[in-house]
Amino acid sequence: MPELLNQIREQLAALQEQKLLRKRRIVDGPQGPLLDVDGRQYLAFCSNDYLGLANHPALHAAAAAGLEKYGVGASASALISGHTSVVEELEQALAAFVGMPRALHFSTGYMANMGTIPALVGPGDVVFSDRLNHACLIDGARLSGAQFRIYPHADVARLEELLAKSSSPRKLIVTDAIFSMDGDIAPLPELLALCEKYDAWMLVDDAHGFGVLGPQGRGSLAHFGIQSQRILYMGTLGKAAGVAGAFVAGDALLIEWLLQRARTYVFTTASPPLLASALLAAVKVMQDEDWRHQHLRELIARLRSGLAGLPWPLLPSETAVQALIVEDNQLALDLMEGLREQGISVPAIRPPTVPKGTARLRISLSAAHSIEQVDQLASALHALAANNADASARGMTRNVIE
Ligand SMILES: *Cc1c(COP(=O)(O)O)cnc(C)c1O
């Protein structure tokens, strides 16, 4: 066997050994609280479809109308012939919705960050990054060739020290607005104050806040009531908005620059226009069906009170992402399996997605869930915790047996 294949086979075996090998399961049918996975139906708490729009009839109808009008493919990049009237309209609607001068549509959030950061900074500049930021902010910063400085999670004082020491011409702070595996919200007003004090700029990744936080889901900046020319706002459209894609909004000059220079915008085929049709409907539903935001808040409160008394800490979070920290990789897998046996699907998240020793169940809620479904999850977890405690008391934990 060629050496490369040998090495890769060993590396895969090592992942298996460390319980870090990931497996895909096959989903059939639309997204929703009841999900058909590998031929069985589960009550699912694993999607980022926070408002329950991924299978909403208004989005279906709009996608079908978009299909009729534009066909399936965009055929070329936006700068050649792929920029359709519906995408133009979507960019304007998104900019207005988040209260920024202009927006640019990208195919995915990953591509938006990978294109935006290198368009703004390069060698000689510095990117300051929260330790828990999403992979695509980190990869975008690396790709830019700028110096990369990590500050401890949400540690504004430490970030200020780093900024004060820096004499580089361009300083860019990059941060998740809601941290995807923890669910807490970045201290955006304090970060903005540092931008103003130290002549820095900020890219806010609101993948989990757009559609969820702020009035009508206008996002994390609206949640805090902040606005600034120094902020570029990245929202993704495959999570709360229920479809796919992303946008970057901000000062009109910055957005024009991205249009010229963000390589993941310029050198890629535009996404199918029918997705933009569906997204226009999503932005409208967010405004017309505010009950979805209210219901989601009720579910969050219900889950948090329902999980009180478990032996594992629930991280503080007022968002749809709720993390139950069990620390041990195997315990996280056992709990995931235990829930699965009861017909409930909650993902176990392990390193390297989260720091070592912080394996967790990542529970995500959607406005499509009912109160009863959330109660069902809470009871199942209490039952598993009781079993686990019994087993420990009898000296029968897996560790002892081994
Ligand atoms: C999901 C996610 C992205 C990537 O967005 P996609 O549109 O799925 O590529 C970026 N940032 C954060 C924080 C995310 O959670």
CSV table of C-alpha atoms and ligand atoms in Angstrom, one decimal:
chain,number,residue,atom,x,y,z
A,1,MET,CA,0.0,0.0,0.0
A,2,PRO,CA,1.4,3.5,-0.8
A,3,GLU,CA,2.9,5.2,2.3
A,4,LEU,CA,0.3,8.0,2.4
A,5,LEU,CA,-2.6,5.6,2.5
A,6,ASN,CA,-0.8,3.6,5.3
A,7,GLN,CA,-0.4,6.7,7.3
A,8,ILE,CA,-4.0,7.8,6.9
A,9,ARG,CA,-5.2,4.3,7.9
A,10,GLU,CA,-3.2,4.6,11.1
A,11,GLN,CA,-4.5,8.1,11.8
A,12,LEU,CA,-8.1,7.0,11.4
A,13,ALA,CA,-7.4,4.0,13.7
A,14,ALA,CA,-6.0,6.4,16.3
A,15,LEU,CA,-9.2,8.6,16.1
A,16,GLN,CA,-11.3,5.4,16.6
A,17,GLU,CA,-9.2,4.5,19.6
A,18,GLN,CA,-9.7,8.0,21.2
A,19,LYS,CA,-13.4,7.8,20.6
A,20,LEU,CA,-13.0,10.7,18.2
A,21,LEU,CA,-14.1,9.1,15.0
A,22,ARG,CA,-17.2,10.8,13.6
A,23,LYS,CA,-19.9,9.0,11.8
A,24,ARG,CA,-22.6,10.4,9.7
A,25,ARG,CA,-26.2,9.2,10.1
A,26,ILE,CA,-28.6,9.3,7.3
A,27,VAL,CA,-31.6,11.7,7.6
A,28,ASP,CA,-34.6,11.3,5.4
A,29,GLY,CA,-37.3,13.8,5.0
A,30,PRO,CA,-37.5,17.5,6.0
A,31,GLN,CA,-35.9,19.1,9.1
A,32,GLY,CA,-38.1,19.4,12.2
A,33,PRO,CA,-38.4,18.4,15.8
A,34,LEU,CA,-39.2,14.8,14.7
A,35,LEU,CA,-36.4,13.6,12.5
A,36,ASP,CA,-36.1,10.4,10.5
A,37,VAL,CA,-32.6,9.1,11.1
A,38,ASP,CA,-31.3,5.7,9.9
A,39,GLY,CA,-34.9,4.6,9.5
A,40,ARG,CA,-36.1,5.5,12.9
A,41,GLN,CA,-37.9,8.6,14.1
A,42,TYR,CA,-36.3,10.7,16.8
A,43,LEU,CA,-37.2,13.8,18.8
A,44,ALA,CA,-34.3,15.9,17.8
A,45,PHE,CA,-32.4,18.7,19.6
A,46,CYS,CA,-29.5,18.9,17.2
A,47,SER,CA,-30.4,21.5,14.5
A,48,ASN,CA,-29.7,25.1,14.2
A,49,ASP,CA,-33.1,25.7,12.7
A,50,TYR,CA,-33.8,28.0,15.6
A,51,LEU,CA,-37.1,29.4,14.3
A,52,GLY,CA,-38.4,26.3,12.6
A,53,LEU,CA,-38.2,27.9,9.1
A,54,ALA,CA,-36.3,25.1,7.3
A,55,ASN,CA,-39.7,23.5,6.4
A,56,HIS,CA,-42.0,26.5,6.6
A,57,PRO,CA,-44.8,26.7,4.0
A,58,ALA,CA,-44.0,30.3,3.1
A,59,LEU,CA,-40.4,29.5,2.3
A,60,HIS,CA,-41.5,26.4,0.3
A,61,ALA,CA,-43.8,28.6,-1.8
A,62,ALA,CA,-41.2,31.2,-2.3
A,63,ALA,CA,-38.5,28.6,-3.3
A,64,ALA,CA,-41.0,27.1,-5.8
A,65,ALA,CA,-41.8,30.5,-7.3
A,66,GLY,CA,-38.0,31.2,-7.5
A,67,LEU,CA,-37.5,27.9,-9.3
A,68,GLU,CA,-40.2,28.8,-11.8
A,69,LYS,CA,-38.7,32.2,-12.5
A,70,TYR,CA,-35.0,31.5,-12.4
A,71,GLY,CA,-34.5,27.8,-12.9
A,72,VAL,CA,-32.1,25.9,-10.8
A,73,GLY,CA,-28.6,27.2,-11.4
A,74,ALA,CA,-27.0,30.6,-11.3
A,75,SER,CA,-24.5,29.5,-14.0
A,76,ALA,CA,-21.7,31.9,-13.2
A,77,SER,CA,-20.1,34.1,-10.5
A,78,ALA,CA,-22.0,37.2,-9.3
A,79,LEU,CA,-19.5,39.4,-11.1
A,80,ILE,CA,-19.9,37.6,-14.5
A,81,SER,CA,-23.6,36.9,-14.9
A,82,GLY,CA,-24.8,35.3,-11.7
A,83,HIS,CA,-26.1,38.3,-9.8
A,84,THR,CA,-29.9,38.1,-10.1
A,85,SER,CA,-32.5,40.6,-9.3
A,86,VAL,CA,-33.7,38.5,-6.3
A,87,VAL,CA,-30.3,38.5,-4.8
A,88,GLU,CA,-30.0,42.2,-5.2
A,89,GLU,CA,-33.4,42.5,-3.4
A,90,LEU,CA,-32.3,40.1,-0.7
A,91,GLU,CA,-29.1,42.1,0.0
A,92,GLN,CA,-31.2,45.3,0.4
A,93,ALA,CA,-33.7,43.5,2.6
A,94,LEU,CA,-30.9,42.1,4.8
A,95,ALA,CA,-29.1,45.4,5.2
A,96,ALA,CA,-32.4,47.1,6.2
A,97,PHE,CA,-33.3,44.3,8.6
A,98,VAL,CA,-30.0,44.6,10.5
A,99,GLY,CA,-29.9,48.3,10.2
A,100,MET,CA,-26.7,48.7,8.2
A,101,PRO,CA,-26.0,50.6,5.0
A,102,ARG,CA,-25.2,47.8,2.6
A,103,ALA,CA,-24.9,44.0,2.5
A,104,LEU,CA,-23.1,41.4,0.3
A,105,HIS,CA,-24.4,37.9,-0.1
A,106,PHE,CA,-22.1,34.9,0.1
A,107,SER,CA,-22.7,31.2,-0.6
A,108,THR,CA,-21.9,30.1,3.0
A,109,GLY,CA,-20.8,31.6,6.3
A,110,TYR,CA,-17.5,29.8,6.1
A,111,MET,CA,-16.8,31.4,2.8
A,112,ALA,CA,-17.9,34.8,4.1
A,113,ASN,CA,-15.3,34.8,6.8
A,114,MET,CA,-12.6,33.2,4.7
A,115,GLY,CA,-13.1,36.0,2.1
A,116,THR,CA,-13.7,39.0,4.4
A,117,ILE,CA,-10.7,38.8,6.7
A,118,PRO,CA,-8.0,38.5,4.0
A,119,ALA,CA,-9.7,41.3,2.1
A,120,LEU,CA,-9.3,43.6,5.1
A,121,VAL,CA,-5.9,42.7,6.7
A,122,GLY,CA,-2.6,41.1,5.6
A,123,PRO,CA,1.0,40.7,6.6
A,124,GLY,CA,2.0,43.5,9.1
A,125,ASP,CA,-1.6,43.7,10.5
A,126,VAL,CA,-3.0,42.0,13.5
A,127,VAL,CA,-6.1,39.9,14.0
A,128,PHE,CA,-7.3,39.6,17.7
A,129,SER,CA,-9.4,36.5,18.1
A,130,ASP,CA,-11.5,35.1,21.0
A,131,ARG,CA,-10.2,31.7,22.1
A,132,LEU,CA,-13.6,30.0,21.4
A,133,ASN,CA,-14.1,31.5,18.0
A,134,HIS,CA,-15.5,29.3,15.2
A,135,ALA,CA,-13.1,27.5,12.9
A,136,CYS,CA,-13.8,29.8,9.9
A,137,LEU,CA,-12.8,33.0,11.7
A,138,ILE,CA,-9.5,31.3,12.6
A,139,ASP,CA,-8.9,29.9,9.1
A,140,GLY,CA,-9.8,33.3,7.6
A,141,ALA,CA,-7.3,35.0,9.9
A,142,ARG,CA,-4.6,32.5,9.1
A,143,LEU,CA,-5.2,32.8,5.4
A,144,SER,CA,-4.8,36.6,5.6
A,145,GLY,CA,-1.1,36.4,6.7
A,146,ALA,CA,-1.8,38.9,9.5
A,147,GLN,CA,-0.4,38.2,12.9
A,148,PHE,CA,-2.9,36.1,14.9
A,149,ARG,CA,-3.4,37.0,18.6
A,150,ILE,CA,-5.8,34.9,20.7
A,151,TYR,CA,-7.3,36.4,23.8
A,152,PRO,CA,-8.9,34.3,26.6
A,153,HIS,CA,-12.6,33.8,26.1
A,154,ALA,CA,-14.5,37.1,26.5
A,155,ASP,CA,-11.6,38.6,28.4
A,156,VAL,CA,-11.9,42.3,27.6
A,157,ALA,CA,-9.1,43.4,29.9
A,158,ARG,CA,-6.6,41.0,28.4
A,159,LEU,CA,-7.7,42.1,24.9
A,160,GLU,CA,-7.1,45.7,25.9
A,161,GLU,CA,-3.6,44.9,27.0
A,162,LEU,CA,-2.9,43.3,23.6
A,163,LEU,CA,-4.4,46.2,21.7
A,164,ALA,CA,-2.5,48.7,23.7
A,165,LYS,CA,0.8,47.0,22.9
A,166,SER,CA,0.1,46.8,19.2
A,167,SER,CA,1.5,49.4,16.8
A,168,SER,CA,0.3,47.7,13.6
A,169,PRO,CA,-1.5,49.8,11.0
A,170,ARG,CA,-4.6,47.7,10.9
A,171,LYS,CA,-6.1,45.9,13.9
A,172,LEU,CA,-9.1,43.6,13.5
A,173,ILE,CA,-11.0,42.0,16.3
A,174,VAL,CA,-12.9,38.9,15.2
A,175,THR,CA,-15.6,37.3,17.4
A,176,ASP,CA,-18.5,35.0,17.4
A,177,ALA,CA,-21.5,37.0,18.7
A,178,ILE,CA,-23.0,33.8,20.3
A,179,PHE,CA,-20.4,31.1,20.9
A,180,SER,CA,-21.6,28.1,19.0
A,181,MET,CA,-20.7,25.4,21.5
A,182,ASP,CA,-21.4,27.4,24.7
A,183,GLY,CA,-24.3,29.6,23.9
A,184,ASP,CA,-23.0,32.7,25.7
A,185,ILE,CA,-23.0,36.2,24.1
A,186,ALA,CA,-19.8,38.1,23.4
A,187,PRO,CA,-19.4,41.4,25.3
A,188,LEU,CA,-20.0,43.4,22.0
A,189,PRO,CA,-20.4,46.9,23.5
A,190,GLU,CA,-17.2,46.6,25.4
A,191,LEU,CA,-15.4,45.2,22.4
A,192,LEU,CA,-16.7,48.1,20.3
A,193,ALA,CA,-15.5,50.6,22.9
A,194,LEU,CA,-12.0,49.1,22.5
A,195,CYS,CA,-12.3,49.5,18.8
A,196,GLU,CA,-12.9,53.2,19.2
A,197,LYS,CA,-10.2,53.6,21.8
A,198,TYR,CA,-7.5,51.8,19.9
A,199,ASP,CA,-8.5,52.5,16.3
A,200,ALA,CA,-9.4,48.9,15.7
A,201,TRP,CA,-12.1,47.2,13.5
A,202,MET,CA,-14.4,44.3,14.4
A,203,LEU,CA,-15.9,41.4,12.4
A,204,VAL,CA,-18.9,40.1,14.3
A,205,ASP,CA,-20.0,36.5,13.4
A,206,ASP,CA,-23.6,36.3,14.3
A,207,ALA,CA,-24.3,32.8,12.9
A,208,HIS,CA,-26.3,31.9,16.0
A,209,GLY,CA,-27.8,35.3,16.8
A,210,PHE,CA,-29.1,36.5,13.4
A,211,GLY,CA,-32.9,35.7,13.4
A,212,VAL,CA,-32.8,34.8,17.1
A,213,LEU,CA,-31.6,37.8,19.2
A,214,GLY,CA,-32.8,41.4,19.2
A,215,PRO,CA,-36.3,42.7,18.2
A,216,GLN,CA,-37.8,40.4,15.5
A,217,GLY,CA,-34.5,38.6,15.4
A,218,ARG,CA,-32.5,41.5,13.9
A,219,GLY,CA,-29.4,40.1,15.5
A,220,SER,CA,-26.8,40.6,18.2
A,221,LEU,CA,-26.1,44.2,17.4
A,222,ALA,CA,-29.8,45.1,17.7
A,223,HIS,CA,-29.9,43.1,20.9
A,224,PHE,CA,-27.3,45.5,22.4
A,225,GLY,CA,-28.5,48.5,20.5
A,226,ILE,CA,-25.1,49.2,19.0
A,227,GLN,CA,-24.1,50.5,15.6
A,228,SER,CA,-20.8,51.6,14.3
A,229,GLN,CA,-18.8,52.1,11.0
A,230,ARG,CA,-16.1,50.0,12.7
A,231,ILE,CA,-18.3,46.9,12.7
A,232,LEU,CA,-18.6,44.4,9.9
A,233,TYR,CA,-21.6,42.1,10.6
A,234,MET,CA,-21.6,38.5,9.3
A,235,GLY,CA,-25.0,36.7,9.5
A,236,THR,CA,-25.5,33.2,8.2
A,237,LEU,CA,-28.7,32.1,6.4
A,238,GLY,CA,-28.6,28.4,7.0
A,239,LYS,CA,-29.4,28.5,10.7
A,240,ALA,CA,-32.3,30.6,12.0
A,241,ALA,CA,-33.1,31.8,8.5
A,242,GLY,CA,-33.7,28.1,7.5
A,243,VAL,CA,-32.1,28.0,4.1
A,244,ALA,CA,-28.4,28.4,3.2
A,245,GLY,CA,-25.9,31.1,2.6
A,246,ALA,CA,-24.6,34.2,4.5
A,247,PHE,CA,-24.1,37.9,4.2
A,248,VAL,CA,-21.7,40.6,5.4
A,249,ALA,CA,-23.2,44.0,6.2
A,250,GLY,CA,-21.5,47.3,7.0
A,251,ASP,CA,-20.3,50.6,5.8
A,252,ALA,CA,-21.0,51.0,2.0
A,253,LEU,CA,-17.3,51.5,1.2
A,254,LEU,CA,-16.2,48.4,3.1
A,255,ILE,CA,-18.9,46.3,1.3
A,256,GLU,CA,-17.8,47.7,-2.1
A,257,TRP,CA,-14.3,46.6,-1.2
A,258,LEU,CA,-15.4,43.1,-0.4
A,259,LEU,CA,-17.3,42.9,-3.7
A,260,GLN,CA,-14.0,43.8,-5.4
A,261,ARG,CA,-11.6,41.8,-3.3
A,262,ALA,CA,-13.1,39.0,-1.3
A,263,ARG,CA,-11.9,36.0,-3.2
A,264,THR,CA,-14.6,33.6,-1.9
A,265,TYR,CA,-17.1,36.1,-3.4
A,266,VAL,CA,-15.4,36.9,-6.7
A,267,PHE,CA,-14.2,33.4,-7.7
A,268,THR,CA,-17.2,31.2,-7.0
A,269,THR,CA,-20.4,30.4,-8.8
A,270,ALA,CA,-23.3,32.3,-7.3
A,271,SER,CA,-25.7,30.2,-5.3
A,272,PRO,CA,-29.1,29.2,-6.9
A,273,PRO,CA,-31.4,32.2,-7.0
A,274,LEU,CA,-34.3,30.2,-5.7
A,275,LEU,CA,-32.5,30.2,-2.3
A,276,ALA,CA,-32.7,34.0,-2.3
A,277,SER,CA,-36.4,33.8,-3.0
A,278,ALA,CA,-36.8,31.6,0.0
A,279,LEU,CA,-34.7,33.8,2.1
A,280,LEU,CA,-36.7,36.9,1.3
A,281,ALA,CA,-39.7,35.0,2.6
A,282,ALA,CA,-37.7,34.0,5.7
A,283,VAL,CA,-36.9,37.7,6.5
A,284,LYS,CA,-40.6,38.5,6.2
A,285,VAL,CA,-41.7,35.6,8.4
A,286,MET,CA,-39.2,36.7,11.1
A,287,GLN,CA,-41.1,40.0,11.2
A,288,ASP,CA,-44.6,38.7,10.8
A,289,GLU,CA,-44.4,35.8,13.2
A,290,ASP,CA,-42.8,37.3,16.2
A,291,TRP,CA,-44.5,34.6,18.3
A,292,ARG,CA,-41.6,32.3,17.2
A,293,HIS,CA,-39.1,34.4,19.1
A,294,GLN,CA,-41.4,34.5,22.2
A,295,HIS,CA,-42.0,30.8,22.1
A,296,LEU,CA,-38.3,30.1,21.8
A,297,ARG,CA,-37.6,32.2,24.9
A,298,GLU,CA,-40.2,30.2,26.8
A,299,LEU,CA,-38.6,26.9,25.7
A,300,ILE,CA,-35.2,28.1,26.8
A,301,ALA,CA,-36.5,29.0,30.3
A,302,ARG,CA,-38.4,25.7,30.5
A,303,LEU,CA,-35.4,23.7,29.6
A,304,ARG,CA,-33.1,25.5,32.0
A,305,SER,CA,-35.5,25.0,34.9
A,306,GLY,CA,-36.2,21.4,33.9
A,307,LEU,CA,-32.5,20.5,33.9
A,308,ALA,CA,-31.8,21.9,37.4
A,309,GLY,CA,-30.6,19.3,39.8
A,310,LEU,CA,-28.6,17.3,37.2
A,311,PRO,CA,-25.1,16.3,38.3
A,312,TRP,CA,-23.7,18.1,35.2
A,313,PRO,CA,-23.4,21.9,35.0
A,314,LEU,CA,-25.5,23.7,32.3
A,315,LEU,CA,-23.5,26.7,31.0
A,316,PRO,CA,-25.1,30.1,31.5
A,317,SER,CA,-26.9,30.9,28.2
A,318,GLU,CA,-30.0,32.9,27.3
A,319,THR,CA,-29.8,31.6,23.7
A,320,ALA,CA,-31.1,28.6,21.8
A,321,VAL,CA,-27.7,26.8,22.4
A,322,GLN,CA,-27.6,25.1,25.8
A,323,ALA,CA,-24.5,23.1,26.7
A,324,LEU,CA,-24.5,20.4,29.4
A,325,ILE,CA,-20.9,19.9,30.4
A,326,VAL,CA,-20.1,16.2,31.3
A,327,GLU,CA,-16.3,16.6,30.7
A,328,ASP,CA,-15.6,12.9,29.8
A,329,ASN,CA,-15.7,11.9,26.1
A,330,GLN,CA,-17.0,8.4,26.9
A,331,LEU,CA,-19.7,9.7,29.3
A,332,ALA,CA,-20.8,12.2,26.6
A,333,LEU,CA,-21.1,9.3,24.1
A,334,ASP,CA,-22.9,7.1,26.7
A,335,LEU,CA,-25.5,9.8,27.4
A,336,MET,CA,-26.0,10.5,23.7
A,337,GLU,CA,-26.6,6.7,23.3
A,338,GLY,CA,-28.9,6.6,26.3
A,339,LEU,CA,-31.0,9.4,24.9
A,340,ARG,CA,-31.0,7.7,21.5
A,341,GLU,CA,-32.4,4.5,23.1
A,342,GLN,CA,-35.3,6.7,24.4
A,343,GLY,CA,-35.8,8.1,20.9
A,344,ILE,CA,-34.2,11.4,21.5
A,345,SER,CA,-31.3,12.8,19.5
A,346,VAL,CA,-28.8,15.2,21.1
A,347,PRO,CA,-25.3,15.5,19.8
A,348,ALA,CA,-22.2,14.8,22.0
A,349,ILE,CA,-19.6,17.4,21.3
A,350,ARG,CA,-16.0,16.4,21.9
A,351,PRO,CA,-12.5,17.8,21.3
A,352,PRO,CA,-11.3,19.2,19.0
A,353,THR,CA,-14.6,21.0,18.5
A,354,VAL,CA,-14.4,22.0,22.2
A,355,PRO,CA,-11.4,22.2,24.6
A,356,LYS,CA,-10.2,18.9,26.1
A,357,GLY,CA,-12.0,17.8,29.2
A,358,THR,CA,-15.2,19.8,28.3
A,359,ALA,CA,-17.1,17.2,26.3
A,360,ARG,CA,-20.7,18.1,26.4
A,361,LEU,CA,-24.2,17.5,25.2
A,362,ARG,CA,-25.1,20.4,22.9
A,363,ILE,CA,-28.9,20.9,23.1
A,364,SER,CA,-30.3,23.2,20.6
A,365,LEU,CA,-33.9,24.4,20.7
A,366,SER,CA,-36.2,25.5,18.0
A,367,ALA,CA,-39.4,27.5,17.9
A,368,ALA,CA,-40.8,24.3,16.3
A,369,HIS,CA,-40.4,22.4,19.6
A,370,SER,CA,-43.3,22.2,22.0
A,371,ILE,CA,-43.1,22.6,25.8
A,372,GLU,CA,-44.0,18.9,26.1
A,373,GLN,CA,-41.1,17.9,23.9
A,374,VAL,CA,-38.7,19.9,26.1
A,375,ASP,CA,-40.1,18.3,29.2
A,376,GLN,CA,-39.6,14.9,27.6
A,377,LEU,CA,-35.9,15.7,27.1
A,378,ALA,CA,-35.5,16.9,30.7
A,379,SER,CA,-37.1,13.7,32.2
A,380,ALA,CA,-35.0,11.5,30.0
A,381,LEU,CA,-31.8,13.2,31.2
A,382,HIS,CA,-32.9,13.0,34.9
A,383,ALA,CA,-33.5,9.2,34.4
A,384,LEU,CA,-30.1,8.8,32.9
A,385,ALA,CA,-28.5,10.7,35.7
A,386,ALA,CA,-30.3,8.5,38.3
A,387,ASN,CA,-29.1,5.3,36.5
A,388,ASN,CA,-25.6,6.7,36.3
A,389,ALA,CA,-25.6,7.4,40.1
A,390,ASP,CA,-27.0,3.9,40.9
A,391,ALA,CA,-24.3,2.3,38.8
A,392,SER,CA,-21.6,4.3,40.6
A,393,ALA,CA,-23.0,3.5,44.0
A,394,ARG,CA,-22.8,-0.2,43.2
A,395,GLY,CA,-19.3,0.2,42.1
A,396,MET,CA,-20.3,-0.8,38.6
A,397,THR,CA,-19.2,2.1,36.5
A,398,ARG,CA,-17.5,1.3,33.3
A,399,ASN,CA,-14.2,2.6,34.7
A,400,VAL,CA,-14.3,0.1,37.6
A,401,ILE,CA,-15.2,-2.8,35.4
A,402,GLU,CA,-12.3,-1.9,33.1
B,1,LIG,C1,-22.2,27.6,11.3
B,1,LIG,C2,-21.2,28.7,11.5
B,1,LIG,C3,-20.5,29.3,10.5
B,1,LIG,C4,-20.5,28.8,9.1
B,1,LIG,O1,-21.7,29.2,8.5
B,1,LIG,P1,-22.1,28.2,7.2
B,1,LIG,O2,-23.1,29.1,6.5
B,1,LIG,O3,-22.7,27.0,7.8
B,1,LIG,O4,-20.9,27.9,6.4
B,1,LIG,C5,-19.7,30.4,10.8
B,1,LIG,N1,-19.6,30.9,12.1
B,1,LIG,C6,-20.2,30.3,13.1
B,1,LIG,C7,-20.1,30.8,14.5
B,1,LIG,C8,-21.0,29.2,12.9
B,1,LIG,O5,-21.6,28.5,13.9
